[in-house]
Coordinates of C-alpha atoms in Angstrom, one line a residue:
Chain A
X1 CA -3.9 -5.1 -27.2
X2 CA -7.0 -4.2 -29.0
X3 CA -10.6 -4.5 -27.8
X4 CA -14.1 -3.2 -28.5
X5 CA -17.0 -2.6 -26.2
X6 CA -20.0 -0.6 -25.2
X7 CA -19.6 2.4 -22.8
X8 CA -21.3 2.5 -19.4
X9 CA -21.1 6.2 -18.4
X10 CA -20.5 7.4 -14.8
X11 CA -19.7 10.8 -13.3
X12 CA -16.9 12.3 -11.3
X13 CA -15.3 11.2 -8.1
X14 CA -16.4 7.6 -8.4
X15 CA -14.7 6.2 -5.1
X16 CA -13.4 2.7 -4.2
X17 CA -16.3 2.4 -1.6
X18 CA -18.7 2.6 -4.6
X19 CA -16.9 0.4 -6.7
X20 CA -16.9 -2.4 -4.1
X21 CA -18.3 -1.7 -0.6
X22 CA -16.0 -2.2 2.3
X23 CA -18.2 -4.8 4.0
X24 CA -17.8 -7.3 1.0
X25 CA -13.9 -7.2 0.8
X26 CA -13.7 -8.8 4.2
X27 CA -15.9 -11.7 3.3
X28 CA -13.4 -13.8 1.2
X29 CA -11.1 -13.9 -1.7
X30 CA -13.8 -15.0 -4.1
X31 CA -13.9 -12.2 -6.7
X32 CA -16.5 -13.7 -8.8
X33 CA -19.0 -13.5 -6.1
X34 CA -17.8 -10.0 -5.2
X35 CA -18.1 -8.8 -8.8
X36 CA -21.9 -9.2 -8.4
X37 CA -21.8 -6.1 -6.1
X38 CA -19.9 -3.8 -8.3
X39 CA -21.1 -0.2 -8.1
X40 CA -24.4 -1.4 -6.5
X41 CA -24.7 1.6 -4.0
X42 CA -24.9 4.0 -6.9
X43 CA -26.2 1.9 -9.6
X44 CA -28.3 -1.1 -8.4
X45 CA -28.0 -4.2 -10.5
X46 CA -25.1 -2.7 -12.7
X47 CA -23.5 -6.1 -12.8
X48 CA -26.4 -7.5 -14.6
X49 CA -26.4 -5.1 -17.2
X50 CA -22.5 -5.8 -18.3
X51 CA -21.8 -7.7 -21.4
X52 CA -18.4 -9.1 -21.4
X53 CA -15.9 -6.6 -23.0
X54 CA -18.0 -3.5 -22.1
X55 CA -16.1 -0.4 -21.0
X56 CA -16.6 1.9 -18.0
X57 CA -16.4 5.6 -18.8
X58 CA -16.2 8.2 -16.1
X59 CA -15.4 11.9 -15.2
X60 CA -12.4 13.0 -13.1
X61 CA -10.6 11.2 -10.1
X62 CA -12.1 7.6 -10.9
X63 CA -11.0 5.3 -7.9
X64 CA -10.5 7.8 -5.3
X65 CA -10.3 6.6 -1.6
X66 CA -9.2 3.2 -0.4
X67 CA -6.0 1.2 -1.7
X68 CA -8.2 -2.0 -2.0
X69 CA -7.2 -3.9 -5.0
X70 CA -10.5 -5.4 -4.8
X71 CA -11.8 -2.4 -6.7
X72 CA -9.9 -3.0 -10.0
X73 CA -10.4 -6.6 -9.6
X74 CA -14.0 -6.7 -9.1
X75 CA -14.3 -4.5 -12.4
X76 CA -12.1 -6.9 -14.2
X77 CA -13.9 -10.0 -12.9
X78 CA -17.4 -8.3 -13.8
X79 CA -16.2 -8.6 -17.5
X80 CA -15.2 -5.0 -18.1
X81 CA -12.3 -4.7 -20.5
X82 CA -11.2 -1.1 -19.6
X83 CA -12.0 2.1 -17.6
X84 CA -11.7 5.4 -19.3
X85 CA -11.6 8.7 -17.2
X86 CA -10.6 12.1 -17.4
X87 CA -8.3 11.3 -14.5
X88 CA -7.7 8.6 -12.0
X89 CA -6.7 8.5 -8.2
X90 CA -3.1 7.5 -8.1
X91 CA -3.5 4.3 -5.9
X92 CA -6.4 3.0 -8.0
X93 CA -4.4 3.7 -11.3
X94 CA -1.4 1.6 -10.2
X95 CA -3.7 -1.1 -8.9
X96 CA -5.6 -1.4 -12.2
X97 CA -2.4 -1.9 -14.2
X98 CA -1.1 -4.4 -11.6
X99 CA -4.1 -6.5 -12.0
X100 CA -4.1 -6.1 -15.9
X101 CA -7.0 -3.8 -16.2
X102 CA -6.3 -1.1 -18.8
X103 CA -7.1 2.6 -17.5
X104 CA -6.7 5.4 -19.9
X105 CA -6.9 8.9 -19.2
X106 CA -8.9 10.6 -22.0
X107 CA -11.6 13.3 -23.0
X108 CA -14.7 11.4 -21.9
X109 CA -16.9 14.4 -22.6
X110 CA -17.0 13.0 -25.9
X111 CA -18.6 9.7 -25.0
X112 CA -22.2 8.9 -24.2
X113 CA -23.6 6.0 -22.5
X114 CA -24.1 3.2 -24.8
X115 CA -21.7 4.3 -27.5
X116 CA -19.4 1.6 -28.9
X117 CA -15.7 2.1 -28.3
X118 CA -12.7 0.5 -30.0
X119 CA -9.4 1.0 -28.3
X120 CA -5.8 0.2 -29.5
X121 CA -3.9 0.4 -26.2
X122 CA -0.4 -0.1 -27.6
X123 CA -0.8 2.8 -30.2
X124 CA -2.8 4.7 -27.8
X125 CA -6.0 5.2 -30.0
X126 CA -9.5 5.2 -28.9
X127 CA -12.3 5.4 -31.7
X128 CA -15.9 6.1 -30.9
X129 CA -17.7 4.0 -33.5
X130 CA -21.3 5.3 -32.6
X131 CA -20.0 8.9 -33.3
X132 CA -17.5 8.1 -35.8
X133 CA -14.8 10.1 -34.0
X134 CA -11.4 9.9 -32.5
X135 CA -11.1 10.5 -28.5
X136 CA -8.4 12.6 -27.3
X137 CA -5.9 10.7 -24.9
X138 CA -4.4 13.0 -22.3
X139 CA -1.2 11.0 -21.2
X140 CA 0.6 7.9 -22.3
X141 CA 1.5 5.3 -19.8
X142 CA 5.1 4.9 -18.8
X143 CA 6.8 2.0 -20.3
X144 CA 7.1 0.1 -17.2
X145 CA 3.2 0.2 -17.0
X146 CA 2.8 -1.0 -20.6
X147 CA 5.2 -3.9 -19.8
X148 CA 3.2 -5.0 -16.8
X149 CA -0.1 -4.7 -18.8
X150 CA 1.4 -6.6 -21.7
X151 CA 2.7 -9.3 -19.3
X152 CA -1.0 -9.6 -18.0
X153 CA -0.5 -8.0 -14.5
X154 CA 2.2 -7.6 -12.0
X155 CA 2.6 -11.2 -11.0
X156 CA 3.1 -12.4 -14.6
X157 CA 5.7 -9.3 -15.1
X158 CA 7.6 -10.4 -12.2
X159 CA 7.6 -14.0 -12.8
X160 CA 9.1 -13.2 -16.3
X161 CA 11.5 -10.6 -15.2
X162 CA 12.2 -11.6 -11.6
X163 CA 12.7 -7.9 -10.6
X164 CA 11.4 -4.3 -11.5
X165 CA 13.1 -3.1 -14.5
X166 CA 13.3 0.4 -16.1
X167 CA 14.0 -0.2 -19.8
Chain B
X1 CA 19.9 22.2 -7.7
X2 CA 18.4 21.9 -4.5
X3 CA 16.4 19.0 -3.5
X4 CA 12.9 18.7 -1.8
X5 CA 12.5 16.0 1.0
X6 CA 11.0 13.6 -1.5
X7 CA 13.8 13.9 -3.9
X8 CA 16.3 13.4 -1.2
X9 CA 14.5 10.3 0.1
X10 CA 14.1 8.7 -3.4
X11 CA 17.6 9.7 -4.3
X12 CA 18.9 7.7 -1.0
X13 CA 16.6 4.9 -1.5
X14 CA 17.4 4.4 -5.3
X15 CA 21.1 4.9 -5.2
X16 CA 20.9 7.6 -7.9
X17 CA 20.6 11.4 -8.0
X18 CA 17.0 11.9 -9.2
X19 CA 14.5 14.7 -9.3
X20 CA 10.8 15.1 -9.7
X21 CA 9.4 13.3 -12.7
X22 CA 12.2 10.5 -12.7
X23 CA 11.0 7.0 -12.7
X24 CA 13.1 5.0 -10.0
X25 CA 13.3 1.6 -8.5
X26 CA 13.7 2.1 -4.7
X27 CA 14.3 -0.1 -1.9
X28 CA 11.6 -0.1 0.9
X29 CA 12.5 0.8 4.3
X30 CA 9.5 -0.8 6.0
X31 CA 6.1 -1.9 4.9
X32 CA 2.6 -2.6 6.4
X33 CA -0.5 -4.6 5.5
X34 CA -3.8 -4.8 7.1
X35 CA -6.4 -7.4 7.3
X36 CA -8.6 -5.9 4.4
X37 CA -5.5 -5.9 2.0
X38 CA -3.1 -8.5 3.4
X39 CA -4.9 -11.8 2.5
X40 CA -4.9 -10.8 -1.1
X41 CA -1.1 -9.9 -0.8
X42 CA -0.5 -13.3 0.5
X43 CA -2.4 -14.8 -2.3
X44 CA -0.3 -12.8 -4.8
X45 CA 3.0 -13.6 -2.9
X46 CA 2.4 -17.2 -3.2
X47 CA 1.3 -17.0 -7.0
X48 CA 4.7 -15.3 -7.4
X49 CA 6.3 -18.5 -6.0
X50 CA 7.8 -16.4 -3.1
X51 CA 9.7 -18.7 -0.9
X52 CA 11.0 -16.1 1.8
X53 CA 9.9 -12.4 2.6
X54 CA 13.1 -10.1 2.0
X55 CA 13.4 -7.9 5.3
X56 CA 10.9 -9.8 7.1
X57 CA 11.7 -7.8 10.2
X58 CA 10.5 -4.6 8.4
X59 CA 7.2 -6.1 7.5
X60 CA 4.2 -5.4 10.1
X61 CA 0.9 -7.3 9.5
X62 CA -2.1 -5.8 11.3
X63 CA -5.5 -7.4 12.2
X64 CA -7.4 -4.2 12.6
X65 CA -10.2 -3.6 10.1
X66 CA -12.5 -6.3 11.2
X67 CA -11.2 -7.4 14.6
X68 CA -12.1 -9.4 16.5
X69 CA -13.7 -11.2 13.6
X70 CA -17.5 -10.7 13.3
X71 CA -18.0 -13.8 11.2
X72 CA -16.2 -17.1 10.0
X73 CA -15.1 -15.5 6.7
X74 CA -13.1 -12.8 8.5
X75 CA -11.8 -15.4 11.0
X76 CA -10.4 -17.3 8.1
X77 CA -8.8 -14.5 6.5
X78 CA -7.2 -13.5 10.0
X79 CA -5.9 -17.1 10.2
X80 CA -4.4 -17.1 7.0
X81 CA -2.5 -13.8 8.1
X82 CA -1.3 -15.4 11.2
X83 CA -0.1 -18.5 9.5
X84 CA 1.9 -16.4 7.0
X85 CA 3.4 -14.1 9.5
X86 CA 4.4 -17.2 11.6
X87 CA 5.9 -19.1 8.7
X88 CA 7.8 -15.9 7.4
X89 CA 8.7 -14.7 10.8
X90 CA 7.1 -11.4 10.2
X91 CA 5.7 -8.7 12.9
X92 CA 2.2 -9.3 13.6
X93 CA -0.2 -6.9 15.4
X94 CA -3.1 -9.1 17.0
X95 CA -6.7 -8.2 17.3
X96 CA -7.2 -5.4 20.0
X97 CA -3.6 -4.1 19.7
X98 CA -4.7 -1.3 17.6
X99 CA -5.3 0.5 14.2
X100 CA -2.6 -0.3 11.7
X101 CA -1.1 3.4 11.4
X102 CA -1.0 3.9 15.1
X103 CA 0.6 0.6 15.9
X104 CA 3.1 1.1 13.0
X105 CA 4.4 4.3 14.5
X106 CA 4.3 3.2 18.0
X107 CA 6.4 0.1 17.2
X108 CA 9.0 2.5 15.5
X109 CA 8.8 1.2 11.9
X110 CA 8.5 4.9 10.6
X111 CA 11.6 6.7 11.1
X112 CA 12.7 10.0 9.6
X113 CA 14.1 10.0 6.0
X114 CA 12.8 6.4 5.4
X115 CA 10.5 5.2 2.3
X116 CA 7.5 3.4 3.7
X117 CA 4.5 1.6 1.7
X118 CA 1.5 0.3 3.3
X119 CA -1.5 -1.6 1.7
X120 CA -3.8 1.0 3.1
X121 CA -4.5 4.5 1.6
X122 CA -3.9 6.3 5.0
X123 CA -0.3 5.2 4.9
X124 CA 0.6 8.7 4.1
X125 CA 0.0 9.4 8.1
X126 CA 3.5 8.5 8.9
X127 CA 4.6 11.8 7.3
X128 CA 4.1 13.3 10.6
X129 CA 7.3 11.5 11.8
X130 CA 9.1 13.2 8.6
X131 CA 9.4 10.1 6.3
X132 CA 7.9 9.5 3.0
X133 CA 5.0 7.2 3.3
X134 CA 2.4 6.2 0.7
X135 CA -0.4 3.8 0.1
X136 CA -0.2 0.9 -2.4
X137 CA -2.4 -2.2 -3.3
X138 CA -2.0 -5.8 -2.3
X139 CA 0.1 -6.9 -5.4
X140 CA 2.7 -4.1 -4.8
X141 CA 2.9 -5.2 -1.1
X142 CA 3.5 -8.7 -2.3
X143 CA 6.0 -7.5 -4.8
X144 CA 7.9 -5.5 -2.1
X145 CA 7.9 -8.6 0.2
X146 CA 9.2 -10.4 -2.8
X147 CA 12.0 -8.2 -4.1
X148 CA 12.4 -5.5 -1.4
X149 CA 11.9 -2.9 -3.9
X150 CA 9.2 -1.0 -5.9
X151 CA 9.1 1.3 -9.0
X152 CA 7.9 4.9 -8.4
X153 CA 7.7 8.1 -10.2
X154 CA 9.4 10.6 -8.0
X155 CA 6.4 13.1 -7.2
X156 CA 6.6 16.8 -7.6
X157 CA 6.3 18.6 -4.3
X158 CA 4.1 21.5 -3.2
X159 CA 4.6 23.3 -0.1
X160 CA 1.8 24.3 2.3
X161 CA 2.7 26.9 5.0
X162 CA 0.3 27.4 7.9
X163 CA 0.8 30.5 9.8
X164 CA -1.1 32.0 12.9
X165 CA -2.4 30.7 16.1
X166 CA -5.4 28.3 16.3
X167 CA -8.4 29.8 18.3
X168 CA -9.9 27.9 21.1
X169 CA -12.0 25.0 20.1
X170 CA -10.1 24.6 16.7
X171 CA -7.8 21.7 16.2
X172 CA -5.7 19.9 13.8
X173 CA -8.7 18.1 12.4
X174 CA -10.3 21.5 11.3
X175 CA -7.0 22.4 9.6
X176 CA -6.9 19.4 7.5
X177 CA -10.9 19.6 6.9
X178 CA -10.3 23.2 5.6
X179 CA -7.4 22.4 3.4
X180 CA -9.3 19.4 1.8
X181 CA -12.4 21.8 1.2
X182 CA -9.8 24.3 -0.3
X183 CA -7.9 21.9 -2.6
X184 CA -10.9 19.5 -3.1
X185 CA -10.5 15.7 -3.4
X186 CA -8.3 15.7 -6.5
X187 CA -6.6 19.1 -6.1
X188 CA -3.1 17.6 -5.2
X189 CA -3.3 14.2 -6.9
X190 CA 0.2 12.6 -7.3
X191 CA 1.9 15.4 -5.3
X192 CA 4.0 15.2 -2.2
X193 CA 3.0 18.0 0.2
X194 CA 5.8 19.5 2.4
X195 CA 4.0 21.2 5.4
X196 CA 5.5 24.0 7.5
X197 CA 4.5 27.0 9.4
X198 CA 3.8 28.1 13.1
X199 CA 0.4 26.0 13.1
X200 CA 2.4 22.8 12.4
X201 CA 5.3 23.5 14.8
X202 CA 2.6 24.2 17.6
X203 CA 0.9 21.0 16.9
X204 CA 1.7 17.7 18.8
X205 CA 2.7 14.6 16.8
X206 CA -0.9 13.4 17.4
X207 CA -2.2 16.5 15.6
X208 CA 0.3 16.3 13.0
X209 CA -0.7 12.7 12.3
X210 CA -4.2 13.9 11.9
X211 CA -3.3 16.2 9.0
X212 CA -0.9 13.8 7.2
X213 CA -3.6 11.1 7.6
X214 CA -5.9 13.1 5.3
X215 CA -3.5 14.3 2.6
X216 CA -4.7 11.3 0.6
X217 CA -8.2 12.9 0.5
X218 CA -6.7 15.7 -1.6
X219 CA -5.2 13.0 -3.9
X220 CA -1.7 13.6 -2.5
X221 CA 0.8 10.8 -2.7
X222 CA 2.6 11.8 0.8
X223 CA 2.4 14.6 3.3
X224 CA 5.5 15.3 4.9
X225 CA 6.0 17.3 8.3
X226 CA 9.4 19.0 9.6
X227 CA 11.6 17.2 12.2
X228 CA 11.9 19.0 15.5
X229 CA 12.1 18.4 19.2
X230 CA 8.7 17.2 19.4
X231 CA 9.6 14.4 16.8
X232 CA 12.5 13.7 18.8
X233 CA 10.5 13.3 22.0
X234 CA 8.2 11.0 20.3
X235 CA 10.9 8.5 19.3
X236 CA 12.4 8.9 23.0
X237 CA 9.0 7.8 24.3
X238 CA 9.0 4.6 22.2
X239 CA 12.5 3.8 23.1
X240 CA 14.3 5.2 19.9
X241 CA 17.2 7.5 20.0
X242 CA 16.7 9.6 16.8
X243 CA 18.1 13.2 16.7
X244 CA 18.2 14.1 13.2
X245 CA 15.5 14.5 10.4
X246 CA 15.6 15.4 7.0
X247 CA 14.9 18.9 5.5
X248 CA 14.8 20.2 2.0
X249 CA 17.3 22.3 0.4
X250 CA 16.7 26.2 0.6
X251 CA 16.6 26.3 -3.1
X252 CA 14.4 23.2 -3.7
X253 CA 12.0 23.5 -6.5
X254 CA 8.2 23.4 -5.7
X255 CA 5.4 23.2 -8.0
X256 CA 3.6 25.9 -6.0
X257 CA 3.7 27.2 -2.4
X258 CA 0.6 27.9 -0.7
X259 CA 0.5 30.3 2.4
X260 CA -2.5 30.4 4.7
X261 CA -3.0 32.2 8.0
X262 CA -5.4 30.2 10.1
X263 CA -5.7 32.7 13.0
X264 CA -9.6 33.0 12.2
X265 CA -10.4 29.6 11.4
X266 CA -13.5 28.2 12.6
X267 CA -14.4 24.4 13.5
X268 CA -14.9 22.7 10.1
X269 CA -17.4 20.1 9.1
X270 CA -17.5 17.8 5.9
X271 CA -21.0 17.2 4.8
X272 CA -22.4 14.0 3.3
X273 CA -21.3 12.3 1.0
X274 CA -18.1 14.1 0.0
X275 CA -15.0 14.7 2.2
X276 CA -14.3 18.1 0.3
X277 CA -17.8 19.1 1.0
X278 CA -16.6 21.2 3.8
X279 CA -18.1 24.2 5.6
X280 CA -17.3 26.3 8.7
X281 CA -19.5 25.3 11.5
X282 CA -21.4 28.8 11.6
X283 CA -22.6 28.0 8.1
X284 CA -24.1 24.5 9.1
X285 CA -27.6 24.2 10.5
X286 CA -28.2 22.4 13.7
X287 CA -28.8 19.0 12.3
X288 CA -30.1 16.3 14.5
X289 CA -27.5 13.7 15.4
X290 CA -28.1 9.8 15.9
X291 CA -24.6 8.4 16.3
X292 CA -21.3 10.0 17.4
X293 CA -18.0 8.4 16.8
X294 CA -14.6 9.1 18.2
X295 CA -11.6 6.9 16.8
X296 CA -10.0 5.9 13.7
X297 CA -6.6 6.4 12.4
X298 CA -7.4 10.1 11.9
X299 CA -8.4 10.9 15.5
X300 CA -8.3 8.0 17.9
X301 CA -5.1 9.2 19.5
X302 CA -4.6 9.9 23.3
X303 CA -5.0 13.8 22.8
X304 CA -8.2 13.2 20.8
X305 CA -9.5 11.0 23.7
X306 CA -8.4 13.7 26.2
X307 CA -10.2 16.5 24.2
X308 CA -13.4 14.6 24.3
X309 CA -13.2 13.2 27.8
X310 CA -12.6 16.7 29.3
X311 CA -15.5 18.1 27.4
X312 CA -17.9 15.4 28.3
X313 CA -16.8 15.4 32.2
X314 CA -19.9 15.7 34.3
X315 CA -22.3 15.8 31.3
X316 CA -24.5 13.3 29.7
X317 CA -24.7 12.3 26.0
X318 CA -28.1 13.5 24.6
X319 CA -30.9 10.9 24.6
X320 CA -31.1 8.8 21.4
X321 CA -27.6 9.4 20.4
X322 CA -25.3 6.3 20.2
X323 CA -21.8 7.4 21.2
X324 CA -18.9 5.1 20.2
X325 CA -15.3 5.4 21.3
X326 CA -12.7 3.5 19.8
X327 CA -9.0 4.1 21.2
X328 CA -6.5 3.8 18.3
X329 CA -4.4 1.4 20.2
X330 CA -3.9 -0.7 23.2
X331 CA -1.2 1.6 24.5
X332 CA -3.6 4.6 24.1
X333 CA -6.4 2.6 25.8
X334 CA -4.3 1.7 28.8
X335 CA -3.2 5.1 29.2
X336 CA -6.8 6.4 28.8
X337 CA -7.8 4.1 31.5
X338 CA -5.0 5.4 33.8
X339 CA -6.0 8.9 33.3
X340 CA -9.7 8.1 33.9
X341 CA -11.0 9.1 30.4
X342 CA -12.7 5.8 29.8
X343 CA -14.6 6.1 33.0
X344 CA -15.8 9.6 31.9
X345 CA -16.8 8.3 28.7
X346 CA -18.7 5.2 30.2
X347 CA -20.4 7.5 32.7
X348 CA -21.6 9.9 30.0
X349 CA -23.0 7.0 28.3
X350 CA -20.6 6.1 25.8
X351 CA -19.8 2.6 24.5
X352 CA -16.0 2.0 24.5
X353 CA -15.0 -0.6 21.9
X354 CA -11.7 -2.4 21.5
X355 CA -8.9 -0.6 19.4
X356 CA -9.7 -1.2 15.6
X357 CA -11.4 0.1 12.4
X358 CA -14.8 -1.6 12.6
X359 CA -17.1 1.4 12.7
X360 CA -15.1 3.5 10.4
X361 CA -15.1 0.9 7.6
X362 CA -18.6 -0.4 8.3
X363 CA -17.7 -3.9 9.2
X364 CA -19.2 -4.0 12.7
X365 CA -19.5 -2.1 16.0
X366 CA -21.4 0.9 14.9
X367 CA -23.2 0.3 11.7
X368 CA -26.0 3.2 11.6
X369 CA -29.7 2.7 10.9
X370 CA -31.5 4.0 7.8
X371 CA -31.7 7.8 7.5
X372 CA -29.4 8.3 10.6
X373 CA -27.0 11.2 10.9
X374 CA -23.7 10.3 12.1
X375 CA -20.9 12.7 13.2
X376 CA -17.5 11.2 13.2
X377 CA -13.9 11.8 13.6
X378 CA -13.0 9.6 10.7
X379 CA -11.3 10.6 7.4
X380 CA -14.2 9.7 4.9
X381 CA -17.8 10.0 4.5
X382 CA -18.7 8.4 1.4
X383 CA -22.3 6.9 1.1
X384 CA -22.1 3.2 2.4
X385 CA -18.8 4.0 4.1
X386 CA -20.0 2.8 7.5
X387 CA -21.8 -0.1 6.2
X388 CA -25.3 1.6 5.4
X389 CA -25.9 3.4 2.3
X390 CA -29.0 5.1 3.6
X391 CA -27.1 6.9 6.3
X392 CA -25.5 10.4 6.4
X393 CA -22.0 11.0 7.6
X394 CA -20.5 14.2 8.8
X395 CA -16.9 14.6 9.4
X396 CA -15.6 16.9 12.4
X397 CA -12.9 17.3 15.2
X398 CA -13.2 15.3 18.5
X399 CA -14.4 18.5 20.2
X400 CA -17.1 19.1 17.7
X401 CA -18.3 15.5 17.7
X402 CA -18.4 15.5 21.5
X403 CA -20.2 18.8 21.8
X404 CA -22.8 17.5 19.2
X405 CA -23.3 14.2 20.9
X406 CA -23.9 16.4 24.3
X407 CA -26.4 18.6 22.4
X408 CA -28.0 15.8 20.1
X409 CA -27.3 18.1 17.1
X410 CA -24.3 19.7 15.2
X411 CA -22.9 22.0 17.7
X412 CA -19.9 24.4 17.9
X413 CA -17.6 23.2 20.7
X414 CA -17.5 26.9 22.0
X415 CA -21.2 26.4 23.1
X416 CA -20.2 23.6 25.6
X417 CA -16.6 24.6 26.4
X418 CA -16.1 26.3 29.7

């Protein structure tokens, strides 16, 4: 799993209410529609600035707050290919993997808004093309999370495996 | 090697002898979904090709976050949940029956030593009843309905010992706000917290649930309270005969042990827009209040309504303040009616709305206007949380919220208490 995209930089403690406000999650299950409201409370019209494949880069504790899986889903539906942060809140981190959105804990201080990043998820490498530098990754995903991501998310994983398997 | 409560529960549920850090596949004892997360779980369950829900009698679906439905979109999502619950013979909590976490506890789904998941981040509340409970997303709720299991990393545990006697006007909410301010929003990420100490032992189950409810605001995976006579009595009240709980071995390993003496704790306030932006009330200005809210899965229980109504009795809410009260469940609502609490609220000028989560999540029944200040007993004060990103939310105890509503500005309850 390799991809490349432009970084959109955010700060610390980006919570799930900011990612997608609670008032939208009750409207429907139409994620293409919900994606238009991605992060709008803290960054109006962010959705319009995304080119498919772009990467969200943030500080610590990304995704704190609600268990709503709509949060990683709208990020994915908005065309974002991965989220990089210094750390993630626990439920968001699991939800992201389950919907097939790569999330990586790494040294995001070395990334500026607009930098072009190249990511090799399986080998655990992030290269900042704009700065010609390697980004330090803090922790590797457990194998079961890599299996889920490679399957394309939890649904595809369970369809294939029929049950959870620790290999 | 001794085990923590979490290690004991995960060993039992995975059928293996496990310790912190191990990856396990564990059987889920009971599970919950609410109307903000269940529709997506149902969609995922159907995508999986699920034909029947495993352990259907252990699943509770709750219509609470936007109930009764304020528009046709929500009404259709509620219908989807009802149809699914009837088809698979699941337990359903209808509109008006209450907030998911309160209903789950009242109906006896959370028992000591069990492993519980809920598609809501405040599922950690049930730790007040000596179980391991944690929030998950919709896909994992669907996976647990499909397989009966889920994978986990057994968390490391920290111990928080709270000593001392709380002063007059200081409640469980002040304790947890203080801890969130101390540890900060990510201070205990992925950890299980075992609580103990005189303060916890002195608190009612209602007060303990206020504390476990908010451990997720420090990033924790679960917060677990000791089992004692109060826990036993809670179960007796709901018709369950449970006499034993689970405790850690004396030589269990904790990542850290923190001891606090809370004898001099003051009422605490979380300022907008961060839950960990906490100050003692003496350090907060007399900020004008436009809306006050008593309710939510944090502080909408009987004890909270009693504290608020007793303070309000014979007094009026300040001019220009909207005061909204939402009992956390039908059972609480009915008891509050019996005790005359609802009458006190209404006479003082409050609006009592049906049990549910509407105002807290900003779906309906209490959305603030631009630039208004809200003081609330809820667990989050993020920008936009109550439905308007131009409003400012302060979090405090039921006593502080009520005192502030009476004075029309942020007020120490001691100024109003007799």
